[in-house]
Amino acid sequence: MTDIDAEIIDGNAVASEIRDDLTDAIETLADAGARPGLATVLMGDDPASETYVNMKQRDCEEVGIESYHVDVDGDAPAEELYDEIATLNEDDDVHGYIVQAPVPDHVDYREVIRRVDPAKDVDGFHPENVGRLVAGDARFRPCTPHGVQKLLEAAGVETEGADVTIVGRSDIVGKPLANLLIQKADDGNATVTVCHSRTEDLAEKTRSADVVVAAAGAPELVDGSMIGEGAVVIDVGVNRVDADNEKGYELVGDVEFESAAEKASAITPVPGGVGPMTRAMLLYNTVKAASLQEGVDVELP
Ligand code: GUN
């Protein structure tokens, strides 16, 4: 028996609203002769990455962003990837691009990121963009943390004064989200605890939080016993686990949904929570990049 009273936060619905607003901005750009362009770069043939990249291209098509794709052989030397990056940096039709992670072991992702023109770094991973974010002057907010902020806002969750516990300290989610949520801003002003694999008594730190963000990349790490009554639970995890179905796998989050939903006041599902928001915010950053590069002001959602 389960007893779920929690509001299920619908990431698909919120992402769809953002995409609608972006479509207006894209029309404004198009009227000024500036069609936004996003490129994806995939080195190797990781199946999950191929799926993500395909979805990103479909998203672009839906809102009127031109999409480009570059494949690099997984066995190629890093220089081949660097050459593609240099070409994209020079291509005026490409306002933003991402190099899908993970890259093969013989390629240093940090070096890859350093080579991306910061003005086109729609992931927000380049050290210049990380620095700007930490300084409270973000150019591109990384897509997943930004998506989490937008979801919280849409669900009517006040971050001001809230105790937020983030489980996971990744460069892509945990660290930037912590930095965004502590900023003196309407969608910040939280008191943030960042937990990781060496944290002692994780459950105590999640249980005392008003908002728990699970972003550790560990299937169902956070269960209901670790959630305080009435807390808001945001599940960033997307883990493929073996399953007895056609695909041979299923997607589960970092949260054990059933037990956590019994305690939470609101919770995101997997899939259909943070995932669609990440994709929407990539479109957002692409529109912002085009707006900045083309010198055309647009209203962003
Ligand atoms: N791999 C998993 N998440 C991401 C992301 O947000 N950006 C890129 N470039 N690669 C990823």
PDB file of N, CA and C in Angstrom, residues 5-71:
ATOM      1  N   ASP A   5       0.346  11.634  -1.247  1.00  0.00           N
ATOM      2  CA  ASP A   5      -0.406  12.895  -1.263  1.00  0.00           C
ATOM      3  C   ASP A   5       0.394  13.990  -1.933  1.00  0.00           C
ATOM      4  N   ALA A   6       1.655  13.690  -2.201  1.00  0.00           N
ATOM      5  CA  ALA A   6       2.543  14.730  -2.721  1.00  0.00           C
ATOM      6  C   ALA A   6       2.079  15.226  -4.085  1.00  0.00           C
ATOM      7  N   GLU A   7       2.275  16.530  -4.291  1.00  0.00           N
ATOM      8  CA  GLU A   7       2.073  17.082  -5.639  1.00  0.00           C
ATOM      9  C   GLU A   7       3.179  16.532  -6.536  1.00  0.00           C
ATOM     10  N   ILE A   8       2.801  16.038  -7.707  1.00  0.00           N
ATOM     11  CA  ILE A   8       3.815  15.586  -8.658  1.00  0.00           C
ATOM     12  C   ILE A   8       4.155  16.774  -9.549  1.00  0.00           C
ATOM     13  N   ILE A   9       5.368  17.232  -9.477  1.00  0.00           N
ATOM     14  CA  ILE A   9       5.773  18.409 -10.264  1.00  0.00           C
ATOM     15  C   ILE A   9       6.023  17.960 -11.701  1.00  0.00           C
ATOM     16  N   ASP A  10       5.255  18.552 -12.627  1.00  0.00           N
ATOM     17  CA  ASP A  10       5.243  18.089 -14.014  1.00  0.00           C
ATOM     18  C   ASP A  10       6.270  18.860 -14.854  1.00  0.00           C
ATOM     19  N   GLY A  11       7.437  18.281 -14.996  1.00  0.00           N
ATOM     20  CA  GLY A  11       8.508  18.934 -15.754  1.00  0.00           C
ATOM     21  C   GLY A  11       8.162  19.105 -17.217  1.00  0.00           C
ATOM     22  N   ASN A  12       7.410  18.174 -17.771  1.00  0.00           N
ATOM     23  CA  ASN A  12       7.028  18.303 -19.186  1.00  0.00           C
ATOM     24  C   ASN A  12       6.176  19.548 -19.401  1.00  0.00           C
ATOM     25  N   ALA A  13       5.251  19.791 -18.468  1.00  0.00           N
ATOM     26  CA  ALA A  13       4.349  20.945 -18.614  1.00  0.00           C
ATOM     27  C   ALA A  13       5.124  22.259 -18.478  1.00  0.00           C
ATOM     28  N   VAL A  14       6.009  22.329 -17.470  1.00  0.00           N
ATOM     29  CA  VAL A  14       6.767  23.573 -17.260  1.00  0.00           C
ATOM     30  C   VAL A  14       7.715  23.813 -18.443  1.00  0.00           C
ATOM     31  N   ALA A  15       8.345  22.758 -18.910  1.00  0.00           N
ATOM     32  CA  ALA A  15       9.269  22.880 -20.048  1.00  0.00           C
ATOM     33  C   ALA A  15       8.520  23.332 -21.297  1.00  0.00           C
ATOM     34  N   SER A  16       7.314  22.842 -21.459  1.00  0.00           N
ATOM     35  CA  SER A  16       6.520  23.204 -22.632  1.00  0.00           C
ATOM     36  C   SER A  16       6.186  24.702 -22.626  1.00  0.00           C
ATOM     37  N   GLU A  17       5.872  25.231 -21.445  1.00  0.00           N
ATOM     38  CA  GLU A  17       5.605  26.684 -21.333  1.00  0.00           C
ATOM     39  C   GLU A  17       6.849  27.487 -21.688  1.00  0.00           C
ATOM     40  N   ILE A  18       7.999  27.023 -21.210  1.00  0.00           N
ATOM     41  CA  ILE A  18       9.245  27.737 -21.498  1.00  0.00           C
ATOM     42  C   ILE A  18       9.533  27.691 -23.000  1.00  0.00           C
ATOM     43  N   ARG A  19       9.310  26.529 -23.595  1.00  0.00           N
ATOM     44  CA  ARG A  19       9.539  26.413 -25.050  1.00  0.00           C
ATOM     45  C   ARG A  19       8.612  27.352 -25.829  1.00  0.00           C
ATOM     46  N   ASP A  20       7.372  27.480 -25.368  1.00  0.00           N
ATOM     47  CA  ASP A  20       6.440  28.399 -26.037  1.00  0.00           C
ATOM     48  C   ASP A  20       6.960  29.832 -25.988  1.00  0.00           C
ATOM     49  N   ASP A  21       7.423  30.242 -24.803  1.00  0.00           N
ATOM     50  CA  ASP A  21       7.953  31.607 -24.665  1.00  0.00           C
ATOM     51  C   ASP A  21       9.204  31.796 -25.525  1.00  0.00           C
ATOM     52  N   LEU A  22      10.019  30.750 -25.588  1.00  0.00           N
ATOM     53  CA  LEU A  22      11.241  30.844 -26.400  1.00  0.00           C
ATOM     54  C   LEU A  22      10.905  30.971 -27.882  1.00  0.00           C
ATOM     55  N   THR A  23       9.827  30.298 -28.281  1.00  0.00           N
ATOM     56  CA  THR A  23       9.420  30.371 -29.688  1.00  0.00           C
ATOM     57  C   THR A  23       9.153  31.826 -30.078  1.00  0.00           C
ATOM     58  N   ASP A  24       8.538  32.591 -29.182  1.00  0.00           N
ATOM     59  CA  ASP A  24       8.299  34.021 -29.451  1.00  0.00           C
ATOM     60  C   ASP A  24       9.624  34.765 -29.623  1.00  0.00           C
ATOM     61  N   ALA A  25      10.563  34.471 -28.708  1.00  0.00           N
ATOM     62  CA  ALA A  25      11.874  35.143 -28.779  1.00  0.00           C
ATOM     63  C   ALA A  25      12.586  34.776 -30.080  1.00  0.00           C
ATOM     64  N   ILE A  26      12.446  33.525 -30.491  1.00  0.00           N
ATOM     65  CA  ILE A  26      13.105  33.059 -31.713  1.00  0.00           C
ATOM     66  C   ILE A  26      12.500  33.755 -32.938  1.00  0.00           C
ATOM     67  N   GLU A  27      11.198  34.013 -32.880  1.00  0.00           N
ATOM     68  CA  GLU A  27      10.556  34.753 -33.978  1.00  0.00           C
ATOM     69  C   GLU A  27      11.096  36.177 -34.052  1.00  0.00           C
ATOM     70  N   THR A  28      11.274  36.792 -32.887  1.00  0.00           N
ATOM     71  CA  THR A  28      11.842  38.142 -32.854  1.00  0.00           C
ATOM     72  C   THR A  28      13.226  38.149 -33.499  1.00  0.00           C
ATOM     73  N   LEU A  29      14.021  37.148 -33.157  1.00  0.00           N
ATOM     74  CA  LEU A  29      15.366  37.044 -33.750  1.00  0.00           C
ATOM     75  C   LEU A  29      15.266  36.816 -35.256  1.00  0.00           C
ATOM     76  N   ALA A  30      14.360  35.929 -35.653  1.00  0.00           N
ATOM     77  CA  ALA A  30      14.214  35.617 -37.078  1.00  0.00           C
ATOM     78  C   ALA A  30      13.800  36.862 -37.860  1.00  0.00           C
ATOM     79  N   ASP A  31      12.898  37.662 -37.255  1.00  0.00           N
ATOM     80  CA  ASP A  31      12.465  38.902 -37.914  1.00  0.00           C
ATOM     81  C   ASP A  31      13.635  39.841 -38.137  1.00  0.00           C
ATOM     82  N   ALA A  32      14.626  39.763 -37.273  1.00  0.00           N
ATOM     83  CA  ALA A  32      15.818  40.606 -37.412  1.00  0.00           C
ATOM     84  C   ALA A  32      16.881  39.919 -38.275  1.00  0.00           C
ATOM     85  N   GLY A  33      16.517  38.790 -38.890  1.00  0.00           N
ATOM     86  CA  GLY A  33      17.436  38.090 -39.796  1.00  0.00           C
ATOM     87  C   GLY A  33      18.447  37.214 -39.074  1.00  0.00           C
ATOM     88  N   ALA A  34      18.137  36.854 -37.819  1.00  0.00           N
ATOM     89  CA  ALA A  34      19.095  36.078 -37.037  1.00  0.00           C
ATOM     90  C   ALA A  34      18.444  34.784 -36.541  1.00  0.00           C
ATOM     91  N   ARG A  35      18.681  33.701 -37.277  1.00  0.00           N
ATOM     92  CA  ARG A  35      18.104  32.425 -36.836  1.00  0.00           C
ATOM     93  C   ARG A  35      19.090  31.750 -35.893  1.00  0.00           C
ATOM     94  N   PRO A  36      18.670  31.475 -34.655  1.00  0.00           N
ATOM     95  CA  PRO A  36      19.589  30.847 -33.705  1.00  0.00           C
ATOM     96  C   PRO A  36      20.021  29.453 -34.180  1.00  0.00           C
ATOM     97  N   GLY A  37      21.278  29.120 -33.948  1.00  0.00           N
ATOM     98  CA  GLY A  37      21.805  27.814 -34.331  1.00  0.00           C
ATOM     99  C   GLY A  37      22.507  27.132 -33.168  1.00  0.00           C
ATOM    100  N   LEU A  38      22.197  25.867 -32.988  1.00  0.00           N
ATOM    101  CA  LEU A  38      22.826  25.055 -31.925  1.00  0.00           C
ATOM    102  C   LEU A  38      23.481  23.830 -32.564  1.00  0.00           C
ATOM    103  N   ALA A  39      24.731  23.574 -32.190  1.00  0.00           N
ATOM    104  CA  ALA A  39      25.396  22.357 -32.666  1.00  0.00           C
ATOM    105  C   ALA A  39      25.652  21.417 -31.501  1.00  0.00           C
ATOM    106  N   THR A  40      25.567  20.130 -31.798  1.00  0.00           N
ATOM    107  CA  THR A  40      25.939  19.114 -30.816  1.00  0.00           C
ATOM    108  C   THR A  40      27.137  18.355 -31.378  1.00  0.00           C
ATOM    109  N   VAL A  41      28.055  18.045 -30.500  1.00  0.00           N
ATOM    110  CA  VAL A  41      29.238  17.284 -30.897  1.00  0.00           C
ATOM    111  C   VAL A  41      29.256  16.006 -30.073  1.00  0.00           C
ATOM    112  N   LEU A  42      29.363  14.883 -30.759  1.00  0.00           N
ATOM    113  CA  LEU A  42      29.390  13.595 -30.055  1.00  0.00           C
ATOM    114  C   LEU A  42      30.631  12.832 -30.495  1.00  0.00           C
ATOM    115  N   MET A  43      31.481  12.530 -29.524  1.00  0.00           N
ATOM    116  CA  MET A  43      32.662  11.723 -29.821  1.00  0.00           C
ATOM    117  C   MET A  43      32.428  10.321 -29.277  1.00  0.00           C
ATOM    118  N   GLY A  44      32.471   9.338 -30.172  1.00  0.00           N
ATOM    119  CA  GLY A  44      32.202   7.957 -29.761  1.00  0.00           C
ATOM    120  C   GLY A  44      30.745   7.610 -30.001  1.00  0.00           C
ATOM    121  N   ASP A  45      30.349   6.431 -29.513  1.00  0.00           N
ATOM    122  CA  ASP A  45      28.982   5.991 -29.812  1.00  0.00           C
ATOM    123  C   ASP A  45      28.259   5.454 -28.577  1.00  0.00           C
ATOM    124  N   ASP A  46      28.425   6.165 -27.467  1.00  0.00           N
ATOM    125  CA  ASP A  46      27.684   5.814 -26.251  1.00  0.00           C
ATOM    126  C   ASP A  46      26.176   5.921 -26.540  1.00  0.00           C
ATOM    127  N   PRO A  47      25.416   4.829 -26.340  1.00  0.00           N
ATOM    128  CA  PRO A  47      23.998   4.841 -26.739  1.00  0.00           C
ATOM    129  C   PRO A  47      23.160   5.893 -26.005  1.00  0.00           C
ATOM    130  N   ALA A  48      23.426   6.087 -24.708  1.00  0.00           N
ATOM    131  CA  ALA A  48      22.644   7.091 -23.965  1.00  0.00           C
ATOM    132  C   ALA A  48      22.922   8.483 -24.526  1.00  0.00           C
ATOM    133  N   SER A  49      24.202   8.761 -24.825  1.00  0.00           N
ATOM    134  CA  SER A  49      24.560  10.070 -25.376  1.00  0.00           C
ATOM    135  C   SER A  49      23.912  10.275 -26.741  1.00  0.00           C
ATOM    136  N   GLU A  50      23.879   9.215 -27.547  1.00  0.00           N
ATOM    137  CA  GLU A  50      23.228   9.326 -28.867  1.00  0.00           C
ATOM    138  C   GLU A  50      21.758   9.696 -28.703  1.00  0.00           C
ATOM    139  N   THR A  51      21.106   9.074 -27.736  1.00  0.00           N
ATOM    140  CA  THR A  51      19.696   9.395 -27.474  1.00  0.00           C
ATOM    141  C   THR A  51      19.537  10.856 -27.077  1.00  0.00           C
ATOM    142  N   TYR A  52      20.396  11.328 -26.148  1.00  0.00           N
ATOM    143  CA  TYR A  52      20.283  12.722 -25.690  1.00  0.00           C
ATOM    144  C   TYR A  52      20.475  13.692 -26.844  1.00  0.00           C
ATOM    145  N   VAL A  53      21.498  13.420 -27.659  1.00  0.00           N
ATOM    146  CA  VAL A  53      21.820  14.321 -28.755  1.00  0.00           C
ATOM    147  C   VAL A  53      20.664  14.361 -29.766  1.00  0.00           C
ATOM    148  N   ASN A  54      20.077  13.198 -30.038  1.00  0.00           N
ATOM    149  CA  ASN A  54      18.927  13.158 -30.954  1.00  0.00           C
ATOM    150  C   ASN A  54      17.760  13.974 -30.401  1.00  0.00           C
ATOM    151  N   MET A  55      17.528  13.854 -29.104  1.00  0.00           N
ATOM    152  CA  MET A  55      16.420  14.600 -28.497  1.00  0.00           C
ATOM    153  C   MET A  55      16.663  16.105 -28.603  1.00  0.00           C
ATOM    154  N   LYS A  56      17.917  16.505 -28.420  1.00  0.00           N
ATOM    155  CA  LYS A  56      18.239  17.935 -28.480  1.00  0.00           C
ATOM    156  C   LYS A  56      17.988  18.481 -29.878  1.00  0.00           C
ATOM    157  N   GLN A  57      18.288  17.675 -30.886  1.00  0.00           N
ATOM    158  CA  GLN A  57      18.046  18.131 -32.258  1.00  0.00           C
ATOM    159  C   GLN A  57      16.558  18.261 -32.535  1.00  0.00           C
ATOM    160  N   ARG A  58      15.781  17.305 -32.024  1.00  0.00           N
ATOM    161  CA  ARG A  58      14.330  17.370 -32.207  1.00  0.00           C
ATOM    162  C   ARG A  58      13.758  18.606 -31.508  1.00  0.00           C
ATOM    163  N   ASP A  59      14.265  18.885 -30.320  1.00  0.00           N
ATOM    164  CA  ASP A  59      13.812  20.069 -29.574  1.00  0.00           C
ATOM    165  C   ASP A  59      14.036  21.337 -30.388  1.00  0.00           C
ATOM    166  N   CYS A  60      15.211  21.417 -31.016  1.00  0.00           N
ATOM    167  CA  CYS A  60      15.554  22.607 -31.810  1.00  0.00           C
ATOM    168  C   CYS A  60      14.553  22.797 -32.933  1.00  0.00           C
ATOM    169  N   GLU A  61      14.291  21.721 -33.629  1.00  0.00           N
ATOM    170  CA  GLU A  61      13.376  21.768 -34.763  1.00  0.00           C
ATOM    171  C   GLU A  61      12.016  22.305 -34.327  1.00  0.00           C
ATOM    172  N   GLU A  62      11.571  21.832 -33.154  1.00  0.00           N
ATOM    173  CA  GLU A  62      10.242  22.191 -32.658  1.00  0.00           C
ATOM    174  C   GLU A  62      10.084  23.682 -32.420  1.00  0.00           C
ATOM    175  N   VAL A  63      11.165  24.353 -31.989  1.00  0.00           N
ATOM    176  CA  VAL A  63      11.031  25.768 -31.631  1.00  0.00           C
ATOM    177  C   VAL A  63      11.607  26.712 -32.680  1.00  0.00           C
ATOM    178  N   GLY A  64      12.203  26.165 -33.733  1.00  0.00           N
ATOM    179  CA  GLY A  64      12.730  27.031 -34.791  1.00  0.00           C
ATOM    180  C   GLY A  64      14.196  27.398 -34.647  1.00  0.00           C
ATOM    181  N   ILE A  65      14.942  26.558 -33.917  1.00  0.00           N
ATOM    182  CA  ILE A  65      16.395  26.733 -33.841  1.00  0.00           C
ATOM    183  C   ILE A  65      17.028  25.806 -34.871  1.00  0.00           C
ATOM    184  N   GLU A  66      17.981  26.352 -35.627  1.00  0.00           N
ATOM    185  CA  GLU A  66      18.683  25.508 -36.608  1.00  0.00           C
ATOM    186  C   GLU A  66      19.628  24.582 -35.836  1.00  0.00           C
ATOM    187  N   SER A  67      19.615  23.281 -36.164  1.00  0.00           N
ATOM    188  CA  SER A  67      20.527  22.395 -35.427  1.00  0.00           C
ATOM    189  C   SER A  67      21.552  21.772 -36.360  1.00  0.00           C
ATOM    190  N   TYR A  68      22.721  21.593 -35.819  1.00  0.00           N
ATOM    191  CA  TYR A  68      23.851  21.027 -36.546  1.00  0.00           C
ATOM    192  C   TYR A  68      24.410  19.900 -35.683  1.00  0.00           C
ATOM    193  N   HIS A  69      24.976  18.903 -36.342  1.00  0.00           N
ATOM    194  CA  HIS A  69      25.571  17.830 -35.555  1.00  0.00           C
ATOM    195  C   HIS A  69      26.921  17.422 -36.127  1.00  0.00           C
ATOM    196  N   VAL A  70      27.861  17.186 -35.231  1.00  0.00           N
ATOM    197  CA  VAL A  70      29.189  16.736 -35.623  1.00  0.00           C
ATOM    198  C   VAL A  70      29.493  15.434 -34.892  1.00  0.00           C
ATOM    199  N   ASP A  71      29.823  14.387 -35.653  1.00  0.00           N
ATOM    200  CA  ASP A  71      30.252  13.116 -35.069  1.00  0.00           C
ATOM    201  C   ASP A  71      31.769  13.017 -35.162  1.00  0.00           C
TER     202      ASP A  71
END
